[in-house]
Structure formats: C-alpha cells, structure tokens
Short mmCIF file of C-alpha atoms and ligand atoms in Angstrom, two decimals:
data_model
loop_
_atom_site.label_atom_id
_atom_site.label_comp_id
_atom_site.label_asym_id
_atom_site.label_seq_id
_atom_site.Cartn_x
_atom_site.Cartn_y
_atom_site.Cartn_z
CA UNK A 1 12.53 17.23 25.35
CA UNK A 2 13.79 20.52 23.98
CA UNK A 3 16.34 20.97 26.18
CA UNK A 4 18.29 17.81 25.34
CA UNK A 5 18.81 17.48 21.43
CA UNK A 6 21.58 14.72 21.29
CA UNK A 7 20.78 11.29 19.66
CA UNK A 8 22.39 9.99 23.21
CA UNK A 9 20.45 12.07 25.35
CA UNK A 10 16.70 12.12 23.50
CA UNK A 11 17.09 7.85 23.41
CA UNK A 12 17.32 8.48 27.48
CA UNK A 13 14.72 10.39 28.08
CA UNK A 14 12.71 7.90 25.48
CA UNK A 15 13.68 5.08 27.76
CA UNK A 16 12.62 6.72 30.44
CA UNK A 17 9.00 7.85 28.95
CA UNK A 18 8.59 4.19 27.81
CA UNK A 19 9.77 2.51 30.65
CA UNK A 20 6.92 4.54 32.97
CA UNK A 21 4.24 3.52 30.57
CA UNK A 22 5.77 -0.06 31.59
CA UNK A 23 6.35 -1.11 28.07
CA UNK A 24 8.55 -4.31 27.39
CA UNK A 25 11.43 -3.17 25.67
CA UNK A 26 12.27 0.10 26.50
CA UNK A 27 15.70 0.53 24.99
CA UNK A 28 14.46 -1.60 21.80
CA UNK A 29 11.74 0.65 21.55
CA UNK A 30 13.54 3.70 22.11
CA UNK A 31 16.04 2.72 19.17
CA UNK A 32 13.08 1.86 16.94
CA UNK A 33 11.96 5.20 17.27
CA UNK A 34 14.68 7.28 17.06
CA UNK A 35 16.25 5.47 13.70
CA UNK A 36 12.63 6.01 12.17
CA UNK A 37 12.49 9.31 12.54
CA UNK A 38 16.22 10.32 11.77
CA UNK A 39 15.92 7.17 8.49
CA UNK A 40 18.90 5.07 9.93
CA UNK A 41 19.84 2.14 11.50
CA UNK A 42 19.58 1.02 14.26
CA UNK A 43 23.30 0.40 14.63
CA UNK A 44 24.26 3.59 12.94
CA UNK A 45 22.79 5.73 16.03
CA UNK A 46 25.39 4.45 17.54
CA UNK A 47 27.84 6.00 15.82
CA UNK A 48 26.12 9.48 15.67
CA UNK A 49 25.32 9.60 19.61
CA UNK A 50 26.87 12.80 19.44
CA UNK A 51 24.74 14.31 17.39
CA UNK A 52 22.36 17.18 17.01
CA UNK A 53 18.66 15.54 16.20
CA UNK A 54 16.97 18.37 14.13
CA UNK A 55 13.61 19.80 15.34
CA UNK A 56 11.18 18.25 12.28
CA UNK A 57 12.84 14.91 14.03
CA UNK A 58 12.06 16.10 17.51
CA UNK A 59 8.51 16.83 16.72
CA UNK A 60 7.86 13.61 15.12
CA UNK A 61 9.85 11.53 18.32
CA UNK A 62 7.43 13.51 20.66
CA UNK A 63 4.62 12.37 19.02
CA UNK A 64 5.21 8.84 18.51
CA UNK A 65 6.20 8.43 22.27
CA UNK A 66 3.20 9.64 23.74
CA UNK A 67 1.30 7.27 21.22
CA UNK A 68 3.36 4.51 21.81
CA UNK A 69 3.27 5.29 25.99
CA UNK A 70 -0.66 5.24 24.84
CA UNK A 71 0.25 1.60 23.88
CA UNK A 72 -0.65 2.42 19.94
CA UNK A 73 1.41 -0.21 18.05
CA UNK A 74 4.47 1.20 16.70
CA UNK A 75 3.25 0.02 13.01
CA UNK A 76 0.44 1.61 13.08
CA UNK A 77 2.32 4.53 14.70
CA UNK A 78 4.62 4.25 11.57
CA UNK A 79 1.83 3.14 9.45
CA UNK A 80 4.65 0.59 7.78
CA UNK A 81 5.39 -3.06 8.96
CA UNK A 82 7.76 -5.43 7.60
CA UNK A 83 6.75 -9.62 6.00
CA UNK A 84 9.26 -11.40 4.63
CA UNK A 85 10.87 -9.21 1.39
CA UNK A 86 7.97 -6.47 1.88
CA UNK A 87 6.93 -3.58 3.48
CA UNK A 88 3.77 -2.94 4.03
CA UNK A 89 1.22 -0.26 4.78
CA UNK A 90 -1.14 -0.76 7.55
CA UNK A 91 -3.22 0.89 9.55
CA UNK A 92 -5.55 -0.07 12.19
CA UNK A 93 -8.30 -1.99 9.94
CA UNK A 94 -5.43 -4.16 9.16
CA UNK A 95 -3.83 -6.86 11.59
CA UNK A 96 0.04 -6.60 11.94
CA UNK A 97 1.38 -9.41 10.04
CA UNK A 98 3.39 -11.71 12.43
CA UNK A 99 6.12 -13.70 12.34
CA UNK A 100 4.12 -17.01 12.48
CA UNK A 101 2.76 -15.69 8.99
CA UNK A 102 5.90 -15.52 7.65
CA UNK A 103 5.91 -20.00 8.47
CA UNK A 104 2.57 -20.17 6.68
CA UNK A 105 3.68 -18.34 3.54
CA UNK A 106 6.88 -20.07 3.92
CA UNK A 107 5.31 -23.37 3.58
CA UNK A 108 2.88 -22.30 0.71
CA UNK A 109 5.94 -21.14 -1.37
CA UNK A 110 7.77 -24.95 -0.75
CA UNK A 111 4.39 -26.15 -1.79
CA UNK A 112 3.61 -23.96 -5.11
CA UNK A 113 7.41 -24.44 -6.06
CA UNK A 114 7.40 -28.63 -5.57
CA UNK A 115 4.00 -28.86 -6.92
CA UNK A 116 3.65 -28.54 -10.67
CA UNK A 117 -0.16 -28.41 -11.46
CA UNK A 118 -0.39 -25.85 -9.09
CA UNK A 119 -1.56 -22.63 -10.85
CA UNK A 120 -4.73 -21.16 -9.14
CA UNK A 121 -3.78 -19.56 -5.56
CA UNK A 122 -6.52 -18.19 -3.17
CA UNK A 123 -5.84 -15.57 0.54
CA UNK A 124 -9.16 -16.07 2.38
CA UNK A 125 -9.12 -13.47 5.01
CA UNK A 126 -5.72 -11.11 3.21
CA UNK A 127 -6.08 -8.45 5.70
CA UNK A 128 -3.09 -5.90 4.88
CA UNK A 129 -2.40 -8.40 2.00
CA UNK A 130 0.89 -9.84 3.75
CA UNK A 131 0.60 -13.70 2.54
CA UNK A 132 -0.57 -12.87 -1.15
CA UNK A 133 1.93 -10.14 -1.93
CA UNK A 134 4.85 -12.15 -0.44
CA UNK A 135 3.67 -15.11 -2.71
CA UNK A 136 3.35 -12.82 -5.93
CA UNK A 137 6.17 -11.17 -5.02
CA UNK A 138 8.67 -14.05 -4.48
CA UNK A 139 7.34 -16.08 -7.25
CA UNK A 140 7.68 -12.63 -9.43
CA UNK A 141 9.66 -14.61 -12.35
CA UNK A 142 8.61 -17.94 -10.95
CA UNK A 143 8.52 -19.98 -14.55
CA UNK A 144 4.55 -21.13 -14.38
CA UNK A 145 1.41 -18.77 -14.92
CA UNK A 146 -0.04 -18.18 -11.58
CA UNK A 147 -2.72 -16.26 -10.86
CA UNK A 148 -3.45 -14.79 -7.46
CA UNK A 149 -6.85 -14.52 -5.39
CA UNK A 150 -7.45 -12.72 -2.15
CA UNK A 151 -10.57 -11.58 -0.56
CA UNK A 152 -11.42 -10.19 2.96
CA UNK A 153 -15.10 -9.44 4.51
CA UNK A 154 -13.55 -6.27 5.90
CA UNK A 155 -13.68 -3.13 2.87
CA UNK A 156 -11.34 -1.24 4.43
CA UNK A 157 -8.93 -3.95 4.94
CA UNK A 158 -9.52 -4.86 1.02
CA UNK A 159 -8.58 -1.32 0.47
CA UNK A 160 -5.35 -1.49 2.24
CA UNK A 161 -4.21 -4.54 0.58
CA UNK A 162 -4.72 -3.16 -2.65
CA UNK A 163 -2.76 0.15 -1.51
CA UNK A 164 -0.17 -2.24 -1.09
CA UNK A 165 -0.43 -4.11 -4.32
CA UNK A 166 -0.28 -1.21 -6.15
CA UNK A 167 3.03 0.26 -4.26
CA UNK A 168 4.57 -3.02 -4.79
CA UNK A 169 3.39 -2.78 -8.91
CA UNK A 170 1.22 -6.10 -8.38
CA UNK A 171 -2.15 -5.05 -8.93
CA UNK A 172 -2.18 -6.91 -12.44
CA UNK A 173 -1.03 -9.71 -10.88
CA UNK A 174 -3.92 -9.90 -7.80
CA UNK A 175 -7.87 -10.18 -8.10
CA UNK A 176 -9.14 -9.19 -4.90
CA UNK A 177 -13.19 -10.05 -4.06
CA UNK A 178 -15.30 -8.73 -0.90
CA UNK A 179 -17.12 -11.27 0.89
CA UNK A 180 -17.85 -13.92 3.54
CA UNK A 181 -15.48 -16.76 3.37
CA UNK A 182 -15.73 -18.41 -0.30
CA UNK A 183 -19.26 -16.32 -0.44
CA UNK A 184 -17.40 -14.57 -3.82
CA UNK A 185 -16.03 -17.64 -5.36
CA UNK A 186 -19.23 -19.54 -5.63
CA UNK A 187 -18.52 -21.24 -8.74
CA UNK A 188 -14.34 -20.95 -8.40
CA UNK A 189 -11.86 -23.96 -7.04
CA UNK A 190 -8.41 -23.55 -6.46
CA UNK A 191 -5.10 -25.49 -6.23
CA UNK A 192 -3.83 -23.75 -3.14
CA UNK A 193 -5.75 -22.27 -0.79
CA UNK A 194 -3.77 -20.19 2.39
CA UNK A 195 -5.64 -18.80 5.61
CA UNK A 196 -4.62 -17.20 8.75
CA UNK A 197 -8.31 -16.91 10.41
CA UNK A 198 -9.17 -14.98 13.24
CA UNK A 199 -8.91 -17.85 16.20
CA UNK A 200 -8.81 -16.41 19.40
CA UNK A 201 -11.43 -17.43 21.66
CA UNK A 202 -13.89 -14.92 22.19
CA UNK A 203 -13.06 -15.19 25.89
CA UNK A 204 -9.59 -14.37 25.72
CA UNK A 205 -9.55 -11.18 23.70
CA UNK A 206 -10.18 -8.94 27.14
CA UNK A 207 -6.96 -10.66 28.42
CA UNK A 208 -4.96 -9.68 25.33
CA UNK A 209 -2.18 -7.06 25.58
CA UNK A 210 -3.45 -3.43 25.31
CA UNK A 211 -1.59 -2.59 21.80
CA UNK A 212 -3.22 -5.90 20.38
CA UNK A 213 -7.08 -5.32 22.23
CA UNK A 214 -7.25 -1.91 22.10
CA UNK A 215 -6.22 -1.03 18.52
CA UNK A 216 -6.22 -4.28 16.11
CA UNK A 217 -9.09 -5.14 14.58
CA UNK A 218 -11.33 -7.23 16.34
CA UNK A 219 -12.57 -9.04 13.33
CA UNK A 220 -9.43 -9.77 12.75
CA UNK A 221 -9.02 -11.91 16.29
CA UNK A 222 -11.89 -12.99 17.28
CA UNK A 223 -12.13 -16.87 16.25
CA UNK A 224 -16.07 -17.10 18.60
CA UNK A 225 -16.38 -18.94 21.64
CA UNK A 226 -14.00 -21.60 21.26
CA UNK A 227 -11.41 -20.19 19.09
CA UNK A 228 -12.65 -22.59 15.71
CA UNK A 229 -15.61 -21.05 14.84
CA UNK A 230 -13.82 -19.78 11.35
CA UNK A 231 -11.48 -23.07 10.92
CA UNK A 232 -14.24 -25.28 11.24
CA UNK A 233 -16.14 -23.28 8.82
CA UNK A 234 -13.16 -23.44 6.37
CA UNK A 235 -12.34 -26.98 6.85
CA UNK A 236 -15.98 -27.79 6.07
CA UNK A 237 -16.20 -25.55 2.99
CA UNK A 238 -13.31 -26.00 1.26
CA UNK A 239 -13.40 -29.13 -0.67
CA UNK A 240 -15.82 -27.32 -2.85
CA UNK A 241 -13.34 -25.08 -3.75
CA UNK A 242 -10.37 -27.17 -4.32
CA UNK A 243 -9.57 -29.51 -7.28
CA UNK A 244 -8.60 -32.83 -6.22
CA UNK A 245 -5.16 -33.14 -4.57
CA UNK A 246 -5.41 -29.44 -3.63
CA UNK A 247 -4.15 -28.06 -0.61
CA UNK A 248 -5.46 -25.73 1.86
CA UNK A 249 -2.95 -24.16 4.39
CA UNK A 250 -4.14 -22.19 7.39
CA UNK A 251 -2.77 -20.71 10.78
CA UNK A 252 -3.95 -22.16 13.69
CA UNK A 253 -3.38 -21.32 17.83
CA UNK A 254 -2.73 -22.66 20.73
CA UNK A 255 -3.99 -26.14 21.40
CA UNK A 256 -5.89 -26.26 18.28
CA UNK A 257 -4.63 -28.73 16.30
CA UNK A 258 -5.49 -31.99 18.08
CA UNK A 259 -9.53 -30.57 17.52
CA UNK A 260 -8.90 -30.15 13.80
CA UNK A 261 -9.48 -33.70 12.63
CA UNK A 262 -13.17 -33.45 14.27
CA UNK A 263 -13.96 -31.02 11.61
CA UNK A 264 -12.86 -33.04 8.71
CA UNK A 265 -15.35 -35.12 6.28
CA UNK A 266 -14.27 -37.48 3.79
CA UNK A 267 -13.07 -35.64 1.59
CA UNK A 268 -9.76 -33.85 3.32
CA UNK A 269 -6.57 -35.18 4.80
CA UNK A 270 -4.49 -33.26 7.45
CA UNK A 271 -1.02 -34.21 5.59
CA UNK A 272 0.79 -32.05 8.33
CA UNK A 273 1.05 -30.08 11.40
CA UNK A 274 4.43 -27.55 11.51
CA UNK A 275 5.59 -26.21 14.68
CA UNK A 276 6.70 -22.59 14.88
CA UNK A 277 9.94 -20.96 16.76
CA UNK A 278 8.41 -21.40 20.22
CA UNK A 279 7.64 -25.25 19.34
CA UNK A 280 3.78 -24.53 18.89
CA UNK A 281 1.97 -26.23 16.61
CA UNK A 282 0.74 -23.56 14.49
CA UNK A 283 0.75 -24.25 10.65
CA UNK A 284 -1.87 -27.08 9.60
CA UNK A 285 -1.86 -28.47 6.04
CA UNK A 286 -4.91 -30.50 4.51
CA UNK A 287 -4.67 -32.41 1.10
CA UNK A 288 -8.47 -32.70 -0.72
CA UNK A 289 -8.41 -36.47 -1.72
CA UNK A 290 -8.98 -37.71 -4.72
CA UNK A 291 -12.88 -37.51 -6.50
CA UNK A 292 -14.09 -40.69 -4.83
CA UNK A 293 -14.90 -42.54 -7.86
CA UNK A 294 -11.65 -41.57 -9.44
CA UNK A 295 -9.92 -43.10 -6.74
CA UNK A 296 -11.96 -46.34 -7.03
CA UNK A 297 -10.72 -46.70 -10.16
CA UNK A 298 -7.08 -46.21 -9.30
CA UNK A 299 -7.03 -48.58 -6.53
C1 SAM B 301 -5.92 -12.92 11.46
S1 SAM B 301 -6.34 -11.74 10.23
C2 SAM B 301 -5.15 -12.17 8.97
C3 SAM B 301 -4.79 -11.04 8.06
C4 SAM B 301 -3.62 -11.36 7.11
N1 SAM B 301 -3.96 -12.47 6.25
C5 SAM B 301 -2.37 -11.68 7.90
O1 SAM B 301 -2.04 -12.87 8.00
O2 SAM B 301 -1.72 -10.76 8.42
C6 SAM B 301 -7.86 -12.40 9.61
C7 SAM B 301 -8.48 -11.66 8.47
O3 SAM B 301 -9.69 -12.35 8.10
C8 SAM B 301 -10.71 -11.40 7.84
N2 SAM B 301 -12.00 -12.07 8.09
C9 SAM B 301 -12.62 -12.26 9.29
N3 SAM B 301 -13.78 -12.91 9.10
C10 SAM B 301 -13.89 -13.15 7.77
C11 SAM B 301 -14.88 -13.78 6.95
N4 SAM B 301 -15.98 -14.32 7.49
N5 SAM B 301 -14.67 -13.83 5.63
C12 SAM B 301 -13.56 -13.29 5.07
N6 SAM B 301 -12.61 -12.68 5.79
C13 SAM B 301 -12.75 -12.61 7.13
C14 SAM B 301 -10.41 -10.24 8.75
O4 SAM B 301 -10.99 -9.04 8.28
C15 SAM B 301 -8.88 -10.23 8.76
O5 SAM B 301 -8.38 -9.38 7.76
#
C-alpha cells in the first residue's frame, strides 16, 4: 500500500483486500477502517478523498486489514464497540454487544422508570458490562436510589466490565460478584433481574460465521444441546431471588419462546414476548407472582 497514499485510493485497495477475503461489506468495511484510523467520520472521508493519509495511519490500516481479511471482528480489532450512549472496551473474553441487547435494556429502562418499588437491579451473565452500564448510565440522575448488581462466571470478562465501569466513572455505582448463575447472591433477591444467556445450541456453533466461532467467547454462546440449557436454569432459579411482583428480563433466540412456558413453576408469569427489528421474538419478560398466601388473602 505504500505506493498509493490518498484517502481515495488506500479505501480501493481496502475494498479490494476485503472483498478477496469475501467479507460482506466491503466498502462499509473499508470506510470503517479508514475513519478509525484517520479519527473521522465516515462522511467526512468524503470530503478529504484527496488527501495525503500519513504513514502512523498507514501502518495501523495495514494491520487491521490483514486481521480483519483474518475475519478478527473489527471491535476487537479496535478493541472499542458501541451500546446505546456508551462505548465500550472489549476484547475477545467479552461478547460484542448486539443490537438485540440494546431491545432488552431498552425494555428494562421502560420497566425501572414505570415501576416505582423498583430499587434493587441484577446483570446475570454482564460480559463486557453493556446492559448494566447503559442502565446506570441512563438512569445517572434518575430520581430513586438504585443500586446495581452484575456478575459473570468468566474473570476475565468481570475484569473487562469493570475496566469499563471505571472509564465511564461508575464503579461506585456497580457491585460486581464472580460466580455460577445466582451461586454469589445466595441470600440476595432483587426487583429486576436482566439476562442475555448464552443460547445457541451446542450444535450450531460450528455453523456460525468465522468472526463470531473463531474469536468470541464460547462461553459466551453456547446455550448446550438444545439452546435452553441456561434459560431453563434461570427460569427455575429465579423466584428465589426476586421479591414478589419482580421481574426478570432475558434474551432469548430463535424459536425459543413457545418452549419457555415448559420451564415455568408456579411461581412466574411470562407477562410478554417483544419482537426485535427482523420480527423475531427475542425479548421475554416474566413477572414473580405474588407470595401464595398473600395472594389468598387478596383475592
Ligand atoms: C451472551 S453473553 C452476554 C454478555 C453481555 N451481557 C451482553 O449482552 O453483551 C453471556 C454471558 O454470560 C456469561 N455466562 C455464561 N455462563 C454463565 C454462568 N453459568 N453463570 C454466570 N455467567 C455465565 C458469559 O461469560 C457471558 O459473558
């Protein structure tokens, strides 16, 4: 690439590179990568196609094209993704938060705002910390006390969403506990309780694409043989963890939700079931009822 130093002619030969390595969006891409490394726009390359890229730039471009032709993420490339308000570090202990994340948190925020005994808030499985940053975050000078709970099985995930609590100043704000499942809150309930579980079936995961199989965590994906191995686990465990009218949100995939309701005892409701952008149900909400003898009483 030293011979051609334009902005317009390094983003062709970047096309070109990516397009061999028969990635999807090779202009996208190409765009991505060149705005990083110069610390513009995307739009604004536009308007500088004319223009000289210096040689730190060049070395960096070089680099992250052969990665990314090596079908390494771009995120963790960057080592930076983007939720919601946020940016986040990750690396590859972490999952890349997705866009179907963004739904879940989306509906946990409509839920903590509407709901006023809310107050105790729990991330089972935070990974890069995505859903309980973007909560503490965008509640920041939300009127109640909350306090936030996250907790992963993975340490070096746990690490990495603490990284990011700290860059984002909300370490006071966020306990975070290492364990199985609700393994650290033995003795702890909550009134809102958000998951995205790993729930790919175990079968699937060699069918993946290769950024997603060969460089994302697999503990991260792998949901066991049928995909529910962790939601069914949740769904069981959680009403000893929630005070009565609670709510537990989690993330669910393809063709999951008409098995949830097999996994649910007495005490839990599935209120809801939101569809995400491509029309797939992917959000599920549960309600813990009432204590039983409370209810009795009521009724
Ligand atoms: C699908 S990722 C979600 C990460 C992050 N919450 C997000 O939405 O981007 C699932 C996370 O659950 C964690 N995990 C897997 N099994 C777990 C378990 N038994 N107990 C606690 N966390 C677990 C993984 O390490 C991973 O960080």
């Amino acid at each position: 690439m030293a011979e051609s130093l334009t902005i317009s002619s390094v983003l062709k030969r970047i096309k070109e590179q990516l397009e061999q390595a028969k990635l999807r969006n090779p202009q996208l891409e190409a765009e991505m990568i060149v705005s990083e490394a110069l610390g513009i726009s995307r739009p604004e390359i536009y308007l500088e196609l004319d223009k000289t890229i210096p040689g730190s730039a060049l070395k960096k471009i070089r680099a992250w094209v052969k990665a990314r032709s090596e079908r390494k993420p771009f995120a963790y490339i960057i080592r930076k993704a983007w939720f919601r308000e946020i940016e986040l570090e990750v690396n590859n202990s972490v999952l890349i938060p997705r866009p179907e994340t963004e739904l879940l948190t989306e509906q946990a925020l409509r839920i903590i705002r509407s709901e006023a005994t809310i107050e105790k808030i729990l991330d089972l499985g935070t990974g890069s910390g995505a859903i309980i940053l973007s909560l503490a975050f965008e509640l920041k000078n939300f009127a109640r006390n909350l306090k936030f709970f996250a907790s992963d099985i993975s340490k070096p995930a746990l690490e990495m969403a603490k990284k990011n609590a700290r860059k984002l100043g909300l370490s006071k704000k966020i306990t975070f506990c290492k364990g199985d499942l609700f393994q650290p809150f033995s003795r702890h309930k909550f009134h809102l309780i958000v998951c995205n579980p790993p729930y790919i079936p175990q079968a699937q995961l060699r069918s993946l694409m290769p950024e997603i199989k060969r460089y994302e965590p697999e503990i991260a994906l792998n949901g066991g043989v049928d995909g529910l191995e962790l939601i069914q686990k949740i769904i069981n465990q959680a009403p000893r963890h929630l005070y009565p009218d609670a709510w537990l949100l989690m993330e669910i995939g393809l063709n999951q939700a008409k098995r949830l309701k097999k996994y649910l005892g007495a005490e839990m409701a599935l209120k809801e079931v939101v569809k995400d952008y491509n029309r797939v149900d992917r959000i599920a909400i549960f309600q813990k009822r009432q204590e039983q003898g409370f209810a009795r009483i009521l009724t």
